[in-house]
XYZ file of C-alpha atoms in Angstrom:
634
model
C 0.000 0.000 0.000
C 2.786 2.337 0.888
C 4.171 1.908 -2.578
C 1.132 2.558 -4.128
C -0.158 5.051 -2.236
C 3.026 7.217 -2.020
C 5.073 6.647 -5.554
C 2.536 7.288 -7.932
C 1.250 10.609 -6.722
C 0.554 12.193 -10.176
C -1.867 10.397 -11.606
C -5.261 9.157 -10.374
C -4.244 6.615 -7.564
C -5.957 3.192 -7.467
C -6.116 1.051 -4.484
C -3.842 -2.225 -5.720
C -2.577 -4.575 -3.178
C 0.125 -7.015 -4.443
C 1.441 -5.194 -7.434
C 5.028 -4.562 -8.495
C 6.150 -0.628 -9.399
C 9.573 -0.202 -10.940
C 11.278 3.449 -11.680
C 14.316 5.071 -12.300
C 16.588 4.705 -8.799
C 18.154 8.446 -8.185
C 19.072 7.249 -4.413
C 19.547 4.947 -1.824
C 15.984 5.793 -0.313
C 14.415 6.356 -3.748
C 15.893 2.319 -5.186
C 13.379 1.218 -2.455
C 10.603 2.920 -2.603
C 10.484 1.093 -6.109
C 11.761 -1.939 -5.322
C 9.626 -5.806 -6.260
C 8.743 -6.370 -2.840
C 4.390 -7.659 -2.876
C 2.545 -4.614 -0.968
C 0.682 -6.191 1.903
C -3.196 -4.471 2.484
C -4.059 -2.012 4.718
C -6.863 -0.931 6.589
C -6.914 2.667 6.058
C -9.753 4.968 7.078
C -11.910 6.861 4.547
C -11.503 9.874 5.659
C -7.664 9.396 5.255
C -8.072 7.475 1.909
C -10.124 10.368 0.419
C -8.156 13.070 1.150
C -4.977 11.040 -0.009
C -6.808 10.201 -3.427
C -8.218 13.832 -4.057
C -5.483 15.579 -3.294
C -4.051 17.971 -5.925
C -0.989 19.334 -3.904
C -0.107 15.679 -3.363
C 0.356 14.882 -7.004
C 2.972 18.349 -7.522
C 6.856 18.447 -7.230
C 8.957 19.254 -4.823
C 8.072 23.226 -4.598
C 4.822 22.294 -3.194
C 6.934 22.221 0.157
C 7.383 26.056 0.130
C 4.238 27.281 -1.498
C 1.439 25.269 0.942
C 3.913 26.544 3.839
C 1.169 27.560 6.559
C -0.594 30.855 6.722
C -3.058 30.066 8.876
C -3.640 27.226 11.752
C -7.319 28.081 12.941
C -8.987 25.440 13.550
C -12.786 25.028 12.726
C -14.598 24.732 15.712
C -17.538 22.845 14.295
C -15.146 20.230 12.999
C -12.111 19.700 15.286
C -11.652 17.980 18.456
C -11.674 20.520 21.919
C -8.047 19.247 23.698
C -10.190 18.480 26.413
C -11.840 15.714 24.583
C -8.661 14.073 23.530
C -8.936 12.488 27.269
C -11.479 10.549 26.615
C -9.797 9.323 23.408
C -6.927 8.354 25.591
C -4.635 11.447 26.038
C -3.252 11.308 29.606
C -4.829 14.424 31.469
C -1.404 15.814 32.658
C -0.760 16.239 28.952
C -4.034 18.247 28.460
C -3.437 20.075 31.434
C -0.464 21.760 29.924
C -2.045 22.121 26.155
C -4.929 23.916 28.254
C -3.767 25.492 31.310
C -0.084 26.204 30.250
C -0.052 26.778 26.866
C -3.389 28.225 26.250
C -4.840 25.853 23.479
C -8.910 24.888 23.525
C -9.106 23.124 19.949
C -7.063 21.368 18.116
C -6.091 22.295 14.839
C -7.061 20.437 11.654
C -3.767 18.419 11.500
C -3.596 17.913 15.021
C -6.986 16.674 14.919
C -6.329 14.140 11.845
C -2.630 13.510 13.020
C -3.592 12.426 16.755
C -7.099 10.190 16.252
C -5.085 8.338 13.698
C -1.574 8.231 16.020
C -3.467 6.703 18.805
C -4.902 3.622 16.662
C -0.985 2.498 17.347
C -0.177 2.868 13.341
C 2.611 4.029 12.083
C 2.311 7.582 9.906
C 3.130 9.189 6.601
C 1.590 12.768 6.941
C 2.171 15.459 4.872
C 1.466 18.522 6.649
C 3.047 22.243 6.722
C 5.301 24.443 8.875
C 2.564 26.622 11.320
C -0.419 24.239 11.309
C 0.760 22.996 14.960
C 2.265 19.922 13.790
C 4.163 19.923 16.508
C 1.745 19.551 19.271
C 0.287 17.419 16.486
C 2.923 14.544 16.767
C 4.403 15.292 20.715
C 1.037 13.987 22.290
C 0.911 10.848 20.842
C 4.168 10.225 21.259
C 4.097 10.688 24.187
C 1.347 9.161 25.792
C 2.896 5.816 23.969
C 6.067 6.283 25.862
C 3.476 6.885 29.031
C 1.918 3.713 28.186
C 4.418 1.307 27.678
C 5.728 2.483 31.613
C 2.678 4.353 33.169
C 5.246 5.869 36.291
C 5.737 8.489 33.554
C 2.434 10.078 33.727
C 3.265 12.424 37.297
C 6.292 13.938 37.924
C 6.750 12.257 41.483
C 7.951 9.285 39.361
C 9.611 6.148 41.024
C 12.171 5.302 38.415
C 14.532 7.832 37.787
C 15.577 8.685 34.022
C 18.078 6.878 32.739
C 20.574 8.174 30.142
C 20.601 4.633 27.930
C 16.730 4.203 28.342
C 15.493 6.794 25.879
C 11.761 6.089 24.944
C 11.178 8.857 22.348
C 13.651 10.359 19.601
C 12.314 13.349 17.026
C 14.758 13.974 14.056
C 14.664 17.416 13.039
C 16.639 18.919 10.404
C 18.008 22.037 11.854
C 19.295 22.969 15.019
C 16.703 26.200 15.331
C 13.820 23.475 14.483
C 15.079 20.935 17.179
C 15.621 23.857 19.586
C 12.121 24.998 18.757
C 10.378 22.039 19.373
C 12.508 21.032 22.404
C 10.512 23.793 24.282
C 7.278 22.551 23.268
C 8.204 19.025 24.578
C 9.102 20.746 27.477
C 6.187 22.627 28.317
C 4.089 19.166 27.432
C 5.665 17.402 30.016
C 5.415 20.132 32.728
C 3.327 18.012 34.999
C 4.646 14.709 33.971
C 8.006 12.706 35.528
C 9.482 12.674 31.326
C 12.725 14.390 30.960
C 13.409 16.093 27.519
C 16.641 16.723 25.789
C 17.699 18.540 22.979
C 21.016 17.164 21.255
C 21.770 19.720 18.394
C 25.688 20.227 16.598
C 26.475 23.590 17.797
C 26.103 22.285 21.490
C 29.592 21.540 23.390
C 29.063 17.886 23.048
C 31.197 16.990 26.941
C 28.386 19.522 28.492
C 25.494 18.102 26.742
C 26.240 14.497 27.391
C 27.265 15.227 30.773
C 23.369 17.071 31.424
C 21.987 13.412 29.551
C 23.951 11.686 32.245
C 23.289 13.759 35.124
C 19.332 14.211 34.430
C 18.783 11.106 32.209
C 16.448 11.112 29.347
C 13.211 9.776 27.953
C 12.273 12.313 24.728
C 15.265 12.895 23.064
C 14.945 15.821 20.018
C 18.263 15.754 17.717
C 19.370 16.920 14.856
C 20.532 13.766 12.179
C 24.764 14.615 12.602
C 24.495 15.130 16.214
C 22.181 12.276 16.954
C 24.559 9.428 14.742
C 27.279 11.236 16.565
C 25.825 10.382 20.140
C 24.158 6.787 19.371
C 27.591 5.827 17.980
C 30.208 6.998 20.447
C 30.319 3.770 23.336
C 31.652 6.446 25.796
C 28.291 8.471 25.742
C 26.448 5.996 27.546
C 23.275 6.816 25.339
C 20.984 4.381 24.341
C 17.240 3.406 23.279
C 16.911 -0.521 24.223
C 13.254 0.315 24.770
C 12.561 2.829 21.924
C 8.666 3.724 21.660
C 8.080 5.753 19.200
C 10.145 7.639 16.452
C 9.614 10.967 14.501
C 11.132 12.341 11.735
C 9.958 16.208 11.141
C 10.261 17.887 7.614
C 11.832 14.815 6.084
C 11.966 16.014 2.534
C 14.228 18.770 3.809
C 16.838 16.344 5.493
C 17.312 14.270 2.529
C 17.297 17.587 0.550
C 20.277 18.923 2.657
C 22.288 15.524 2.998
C 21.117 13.801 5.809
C 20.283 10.832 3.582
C 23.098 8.223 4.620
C 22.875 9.427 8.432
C 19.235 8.731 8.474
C 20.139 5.099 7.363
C 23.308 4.415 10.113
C 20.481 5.744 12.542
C 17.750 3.135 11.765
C 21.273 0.575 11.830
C 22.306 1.982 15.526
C 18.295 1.558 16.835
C 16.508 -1.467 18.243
C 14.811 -3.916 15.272
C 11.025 -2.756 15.104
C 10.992 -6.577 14.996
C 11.920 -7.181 18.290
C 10.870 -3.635 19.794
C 8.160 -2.602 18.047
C 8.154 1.147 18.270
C 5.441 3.457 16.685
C 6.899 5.970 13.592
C 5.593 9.235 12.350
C 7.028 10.618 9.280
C 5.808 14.259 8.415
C 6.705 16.249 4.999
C 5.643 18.909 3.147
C 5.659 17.248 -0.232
C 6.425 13.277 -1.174
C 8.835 13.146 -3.645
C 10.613 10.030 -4.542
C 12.991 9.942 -1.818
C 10.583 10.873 0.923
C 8.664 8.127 -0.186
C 11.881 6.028 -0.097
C 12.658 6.695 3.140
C 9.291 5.640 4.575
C 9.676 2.290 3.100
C 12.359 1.954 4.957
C 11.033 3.767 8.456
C 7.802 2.761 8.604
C 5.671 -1.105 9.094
C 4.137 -1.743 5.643
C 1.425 -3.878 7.308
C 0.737 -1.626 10.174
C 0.771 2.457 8.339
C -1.881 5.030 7.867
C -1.204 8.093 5.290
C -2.205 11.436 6.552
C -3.326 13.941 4.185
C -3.393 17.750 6.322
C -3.501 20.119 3.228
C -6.862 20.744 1.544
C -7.032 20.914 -2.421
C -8.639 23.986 -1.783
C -6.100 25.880 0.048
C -4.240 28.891 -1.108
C -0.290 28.625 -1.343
C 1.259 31.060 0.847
C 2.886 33.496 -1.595
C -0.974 34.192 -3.366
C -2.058 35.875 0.219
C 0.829 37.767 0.719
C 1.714 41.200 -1.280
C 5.125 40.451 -2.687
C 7.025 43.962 -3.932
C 10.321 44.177 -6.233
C 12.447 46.508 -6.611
C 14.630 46.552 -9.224
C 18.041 49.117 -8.893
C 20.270 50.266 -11.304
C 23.543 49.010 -9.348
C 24.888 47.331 -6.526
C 25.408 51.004 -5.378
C 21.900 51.172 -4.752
C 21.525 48.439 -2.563
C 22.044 49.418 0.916
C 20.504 52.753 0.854
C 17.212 51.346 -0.654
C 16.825 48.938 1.997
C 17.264 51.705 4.716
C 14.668 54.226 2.557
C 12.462 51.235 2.886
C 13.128 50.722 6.680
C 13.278 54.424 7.948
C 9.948 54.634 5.713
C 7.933 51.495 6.719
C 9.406 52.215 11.001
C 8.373 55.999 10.615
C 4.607 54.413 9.318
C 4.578 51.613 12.347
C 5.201 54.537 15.065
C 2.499 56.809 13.264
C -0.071 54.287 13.433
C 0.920 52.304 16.865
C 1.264 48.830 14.749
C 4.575 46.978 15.734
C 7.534 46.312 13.159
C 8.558 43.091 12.722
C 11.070 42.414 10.036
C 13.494 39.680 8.780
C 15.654 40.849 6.493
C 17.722 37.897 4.628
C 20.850 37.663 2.841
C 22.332 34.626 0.502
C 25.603 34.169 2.372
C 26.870 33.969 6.012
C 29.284 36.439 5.226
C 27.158 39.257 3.841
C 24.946 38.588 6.739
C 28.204 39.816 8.840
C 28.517 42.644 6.364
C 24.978 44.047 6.850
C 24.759 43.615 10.858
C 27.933 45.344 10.873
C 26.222 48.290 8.619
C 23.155 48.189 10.263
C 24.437 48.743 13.677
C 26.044 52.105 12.594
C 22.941 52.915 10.652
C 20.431 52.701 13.650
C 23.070 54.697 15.816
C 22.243 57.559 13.095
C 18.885 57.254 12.761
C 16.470 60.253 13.775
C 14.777 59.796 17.138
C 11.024 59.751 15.378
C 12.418 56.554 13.227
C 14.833 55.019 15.511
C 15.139 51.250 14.671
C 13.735 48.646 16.837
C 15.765 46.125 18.924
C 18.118 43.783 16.332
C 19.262 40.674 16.408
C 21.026 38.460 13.808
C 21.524 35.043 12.809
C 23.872 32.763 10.291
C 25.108 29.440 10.240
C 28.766 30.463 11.988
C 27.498 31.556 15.072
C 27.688 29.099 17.704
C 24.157 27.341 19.407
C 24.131 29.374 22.338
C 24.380 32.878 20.178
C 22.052 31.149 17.598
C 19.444 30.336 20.095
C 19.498 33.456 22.175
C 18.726 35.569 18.648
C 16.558 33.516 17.724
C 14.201 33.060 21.026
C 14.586 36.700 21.842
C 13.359 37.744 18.262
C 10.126 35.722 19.132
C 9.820 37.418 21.926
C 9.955 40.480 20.772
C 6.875 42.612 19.748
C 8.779 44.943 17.527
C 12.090 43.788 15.675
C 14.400 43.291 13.332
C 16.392 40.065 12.236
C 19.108 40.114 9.793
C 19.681 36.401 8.775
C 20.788 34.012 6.189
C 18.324 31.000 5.181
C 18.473 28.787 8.153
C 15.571 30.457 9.583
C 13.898 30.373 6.279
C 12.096 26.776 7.069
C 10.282 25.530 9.697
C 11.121 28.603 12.150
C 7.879 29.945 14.078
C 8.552 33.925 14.424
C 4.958 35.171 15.366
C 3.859 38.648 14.211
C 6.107 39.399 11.490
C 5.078 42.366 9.275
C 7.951 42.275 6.582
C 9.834 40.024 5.122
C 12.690 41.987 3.204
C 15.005 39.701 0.452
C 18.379 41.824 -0.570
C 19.704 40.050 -3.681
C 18.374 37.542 -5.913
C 17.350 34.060 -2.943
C 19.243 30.820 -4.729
C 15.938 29.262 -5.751
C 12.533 29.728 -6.095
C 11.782 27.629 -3.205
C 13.914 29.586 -0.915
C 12.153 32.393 -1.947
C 8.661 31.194 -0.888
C 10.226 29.586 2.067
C 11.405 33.404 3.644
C 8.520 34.934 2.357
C 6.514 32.164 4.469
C 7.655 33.839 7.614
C 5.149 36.180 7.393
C 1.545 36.251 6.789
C 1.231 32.957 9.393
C -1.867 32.446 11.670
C -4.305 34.340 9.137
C -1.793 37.591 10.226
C -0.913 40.437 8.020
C 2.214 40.847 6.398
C 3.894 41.993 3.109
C 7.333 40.744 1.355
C 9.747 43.060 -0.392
C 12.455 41.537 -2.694
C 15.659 44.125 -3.923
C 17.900 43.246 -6.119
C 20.226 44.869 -9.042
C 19.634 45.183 -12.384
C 22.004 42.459 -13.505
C 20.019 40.204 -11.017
C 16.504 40.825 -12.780
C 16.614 38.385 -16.096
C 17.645 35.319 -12.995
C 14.922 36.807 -11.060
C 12.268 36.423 -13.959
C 13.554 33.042 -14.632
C 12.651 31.375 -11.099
C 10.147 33.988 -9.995
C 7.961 35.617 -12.512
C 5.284 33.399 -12.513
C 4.687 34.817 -8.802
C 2.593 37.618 -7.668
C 5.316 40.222 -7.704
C 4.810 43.611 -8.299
C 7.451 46.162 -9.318
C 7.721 48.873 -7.139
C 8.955 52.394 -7.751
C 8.523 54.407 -4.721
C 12.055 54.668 -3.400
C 13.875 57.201 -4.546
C 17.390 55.545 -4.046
C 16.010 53.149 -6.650
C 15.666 55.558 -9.157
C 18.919 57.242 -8.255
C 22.187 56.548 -10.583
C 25.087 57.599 -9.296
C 28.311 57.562 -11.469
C 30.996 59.428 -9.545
C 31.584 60.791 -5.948
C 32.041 64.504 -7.408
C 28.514 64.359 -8.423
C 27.511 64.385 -5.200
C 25.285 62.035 -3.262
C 21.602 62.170 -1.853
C 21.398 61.930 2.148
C 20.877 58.380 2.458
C 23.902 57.078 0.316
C 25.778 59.362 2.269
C 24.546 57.503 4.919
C 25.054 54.237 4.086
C 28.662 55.148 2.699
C 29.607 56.635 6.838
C 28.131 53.014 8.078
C 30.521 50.939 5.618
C 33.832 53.236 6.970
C 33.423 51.520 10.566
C 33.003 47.945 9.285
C 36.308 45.990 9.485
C 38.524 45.273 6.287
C 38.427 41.946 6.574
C 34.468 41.432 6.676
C 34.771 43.599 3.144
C 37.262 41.487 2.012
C 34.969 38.200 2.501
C 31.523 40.172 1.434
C 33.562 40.904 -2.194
C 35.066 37.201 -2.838
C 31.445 36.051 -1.743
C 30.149 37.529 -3.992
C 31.563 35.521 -7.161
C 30.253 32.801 -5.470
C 26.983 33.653 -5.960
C 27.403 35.248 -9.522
C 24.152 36.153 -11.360
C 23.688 34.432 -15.225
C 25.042 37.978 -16.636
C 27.971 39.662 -18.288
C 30.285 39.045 -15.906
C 32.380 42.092 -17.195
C 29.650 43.858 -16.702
C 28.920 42.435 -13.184
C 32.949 42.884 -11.457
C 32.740 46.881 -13.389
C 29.041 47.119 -11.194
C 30.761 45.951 -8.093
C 34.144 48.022 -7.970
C 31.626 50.856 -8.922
C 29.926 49.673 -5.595
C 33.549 49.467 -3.766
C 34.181 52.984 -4.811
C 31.092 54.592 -4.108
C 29.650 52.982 -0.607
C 32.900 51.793 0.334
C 34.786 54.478 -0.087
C 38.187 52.655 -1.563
C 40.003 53.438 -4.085
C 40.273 49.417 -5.799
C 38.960 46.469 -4.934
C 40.831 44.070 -2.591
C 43.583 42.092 -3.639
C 43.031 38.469 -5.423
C 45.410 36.375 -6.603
C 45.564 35.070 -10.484
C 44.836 31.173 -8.925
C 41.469 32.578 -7.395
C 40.408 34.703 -10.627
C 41.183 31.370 -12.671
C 39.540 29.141 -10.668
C 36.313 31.372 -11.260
C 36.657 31.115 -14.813
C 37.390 34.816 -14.898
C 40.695 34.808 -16.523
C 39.590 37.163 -19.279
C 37.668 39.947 -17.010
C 39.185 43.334 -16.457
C 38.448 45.355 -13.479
C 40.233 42.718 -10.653
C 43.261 43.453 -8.271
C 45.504 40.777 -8.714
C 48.738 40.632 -6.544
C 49.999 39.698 -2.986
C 47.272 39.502 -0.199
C 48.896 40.972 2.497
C 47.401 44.127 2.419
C 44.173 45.611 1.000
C 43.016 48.934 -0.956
C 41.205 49.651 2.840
C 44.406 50.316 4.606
C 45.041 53.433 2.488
C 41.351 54.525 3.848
C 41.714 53.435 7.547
C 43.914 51.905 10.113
C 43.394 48.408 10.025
C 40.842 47.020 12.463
C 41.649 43.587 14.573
C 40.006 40.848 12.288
C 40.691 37.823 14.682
C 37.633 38.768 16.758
C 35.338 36.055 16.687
C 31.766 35.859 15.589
C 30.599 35.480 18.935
C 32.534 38.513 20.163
C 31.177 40.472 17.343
C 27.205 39.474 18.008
C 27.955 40.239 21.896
C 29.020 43.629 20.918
C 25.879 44.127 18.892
C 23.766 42.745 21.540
C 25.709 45.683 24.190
C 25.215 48.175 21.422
C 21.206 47.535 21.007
C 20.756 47.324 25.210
C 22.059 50.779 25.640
C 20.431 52.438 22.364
C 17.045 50.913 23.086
C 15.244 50.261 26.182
C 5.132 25.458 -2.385
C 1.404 24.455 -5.298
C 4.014 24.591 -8.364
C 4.717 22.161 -10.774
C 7.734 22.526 -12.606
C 5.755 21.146 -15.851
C 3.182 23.935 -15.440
C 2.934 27.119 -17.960
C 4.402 30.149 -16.100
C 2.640 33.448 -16.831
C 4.906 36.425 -17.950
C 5.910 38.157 -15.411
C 4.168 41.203 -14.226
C 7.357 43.367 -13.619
């Protein structure tokens, strides 16, 4: 049934039992989801078998993950089960306690609803379900009340049996550390008035201190990202084990096979009991089912004893239609930065006018131009005017460490008004409530990246609008992936209607600005933003591309050239016949002729403490890639 009721998901699906299905292999997971092996018949309840067959996202590829992102989790109150009910269905009532008491919830959501009556038959799950729908929730309380049946001292915390770091009852696989983090404190607040001990086991984490707190405190829900979990279950010395395994969840799966998590996800099944002799209860959620997903189940999952899940309606708008999406298109690079603080000294000025809050996310491509712009930024809201002084803001990229990671991150939840500079790994599966504006500087890597930022807005049936700004030689890439999308061109901004040519011309306020904030950033970070960017090159004339960015160097920067490259690096880039480069030794840059140089071996985490001091005393997925895309309307 699995087979048949995953693999062929675009074409009308028939209910075959026994059949053989044969396809092109592209991976490990995806040689087995078509492999010979006679499908054994299921039980599977209509209302499950209906929504599976009549599904139209189902049957579309892989952006489908991004565009049916979640916008809004209401549930319908006619239709969906009160928490308090769930009792009766066999919730423990120290679980509903917290859903009710602590955490505030009455119904249940449509995919909690679905997800938990069919959890609690016992079968395993293949759901696909969105990012925002409470999916969480949706998976925690069955999971947990297995692991409270199979050893009912669980259920109150003045438990007999004290946790035990090698008898872990409940692992969830997440794919990134802010996801496991995230869900970590839901587990936690579950379990409030229960004796079950949660840990979270993410890389990041100082991996002495968090085995030592396993150790000390013991464990029975353990939440882990895929490295950091093989890591753990197959070092002897950590003393962690799951001999008695209940119940296993992998969240977002197509996104850990789409990042590389596909052969730790096998030596993880490998290190765990046999379902044979342990039979333990699996939940696989994702937001689409391509092959590999589908793959992957087959090998997760009971074949006799699974139920498919279907949690998005045919009917239901894709994110990106329900949120007004704005481009900007600039003459040059040189434009950049001072249209994105036109936009934010505009759009703060409105918030403080009408008494709405600002919450923004502002993303970048690479780590290191996220380092650029905090570093920018932080000079910028020093100078801004006291009627549009910036709100409290953090920042976020993959080189940070946990702690630093985790303390942005939670704190810009917190926050009423904001602003979050980041890279894309918040750009999935991150909760941030209340955020107003979602602001894209440069051209995203792909389409679904895109949708996925623009997702962080607009959730819970909330307001919010997306801005995308990018250069002129970004705008034929931009048309390519985007302009079947709901984008509309924007003009409103002066600074994008501004061409500047040559310092002696003389600059509008703003640039001037802008061109102050880039004299206190630190050569080095410079240095890194340029080489980045031919990492990242746009399809374009590249002469015409490195001439746009030294014109940017000269301008905002304020130097003179561009910093030093050697003839290996231009090669390797295929730039060998490009003008415009600085090729020589690397031991000094254009910048020291502008500046004394500035101590570049200060960490990252130095850096975002400094920030953090600075702000305290300033401030108290429906497409198919075979479907016709309309011309764009920009």
């Amino acid at each position: 049934m699995l087979r048949q009721s995953l693999l062929r998901r675009c074409t009308p699906i028939r209910r075959v039992c026994g059949a053989s299905v044969s396809a092109p292999a592209v991976s490990k997971f995806q040689s087995r989801a078509v492999g010979l092996i006679p499908t054994p018949r299921v039980t599977v309840r209509p209302a499950f078998y209906n929504a599976f067959h009549h599904s139209r996202l189902l049957h579309q590829g892989t952006a489908t993950a991004a565009e049916t992102e979640a916008t809004d989790a209401e549930p319908a109150k006619d239709q969906t089960m009160r928490f308090e009910d769930a009792i009766d269905a066999g919730i423990h009532p120290n679980l509903i306690r917290a859903v009710r008491q602590d955490m505030g919830y009455e119904y249940m959501t449509e995919v909690q609803d679905k997800t938990v009556r069919a959890a609690l038959r016992g079968l395993d799950l293949v759901a696909q379900a969105k990012t925002g729908t409470g999916k969480t929730i949706a998976f925690l309380l069955p999971m947990l009340q297995r692991m409270i049946d199979e050893d009912s001292s669980l259920a109150t915390r003045h438990m007999t049996k004290r946790a035990k770091p090698d008898d872990i009852r409940g692992i969830v696989i997440s794919p990134t550390r802010e996801l496991a983090e995230q869900i970590g404190k839901e587990a936690m607040e579950l379990t409030r008035h229960t004796g079950l001990v949660v840990q979270v086991a993410v890389g990041g984490q100082h991996k002495g201190s968090m085995l030592r707190d396993i150790q000390r405190r013991g464990c029975h829900l353990l939440i882990a990202t895929p490295g950091r979990l093989k890591d753990i279950l197959e070092d002897p010395s950590s003393r962690v084990e799951a001999p008695n395994l209940a119940a296993l969840v992998l969240d977002e799966a197509d996104r850990m096979l789409d990042v590389g998590f596909a052969d730790a996800l096998e030596d993880i099944q490998r290190l765990l009991p046999d379902v044979k002799e342990k039979p333990r209860q699996t939940m696989l959620f994702s937001a689409t089912i391509p092959r590999n997903v589908i793959g992957l189940a087959r090998s997760m999952v009971r074949q006799d004893q699974f139920d498919f899940v279907q949690t998005i309606r045919h009917d239901e708008a894709p994110t990106h239609e329900k949120i007004p999406q704005k481009i900007v298109i600039l003459p040059s690079q040189v434009n950049l930065f001072p249209a994105l603080y036109e936009l934010l000294d505009r759009e703060v000025a409105k918030s403080k006018e009408t008494g709405q809050p600002f919450k923004a996310i502002i993303y970048y491509s690479t780590t290191t131009m996220v380092e650029l712009a905090h570093k920018v930024h932080a000079t910028m809201r020093r100078s801004r005017p006291n009627d549009i002084k910036y709100p409290f803001t953090y920042f976020i990229h993959g080189q940070l460490s946990q702690r630093n990671r985790t303390h942005a991150a939670d704190s810009f939840r917190r926050a009423q008004s904001a602003i979050l500079i980041s890279s894309d790994v918040t750009a999935r599966g991150m909760d941030f409530p209340n955020v107003t504006h979602v602001i894209q500087v440069g051209r995203p890597v792909s389409r679904e990246q895109y949708i996925h930022r623009l997702g962080r807005t607009g959730r819970q049936g909330k307001d919010g609008e997306g801005w995308l700004l990018i250069p002129a030689h970004e705008a034929e890439d931009t048309r390519r992936s985007l302009g079947d999308l709901d984008l509309v061109r924007d003009t409103s901004l002066e600074s994008s209607q501004t061409l500047i040519e040559s310092e002696e011309a003389g600059m509008p306020q703003i640039f001037e600005d802008v061109r102050s904030a880039f004299e206190h950033v630190d050569e080095q970070t410079l240095t890194d933003a340029y080489t980045s960017k031919f990492g990242h090159m746009p399809r374009c004339d590249a002469q015409d591309f490195v001439d746009d960015t030294n014109k940017w160097i000269k301008l905002i920067w304020g130097w003179p050239e561009p910093p030093r490259v050697s003839q290996q690096w231009v090669i390797k880039r295929g730039l060998r016949n490009v003008q415009g480069f600085n090729v020589g030794p690397q031991n000094h840059s254009p910048g020291n002729m502008r500046r004394p140089p500035v101590n570049s071996r200060r960490t990252f985490e130095n850096r975002f403490e400094r920030v953090m001091h600075e702000n305290r005393h300033t401030d108290s997925t429906g497409h198919s890639g075979h479907q016709h895309r309309r011309r764009p309307r920009w």
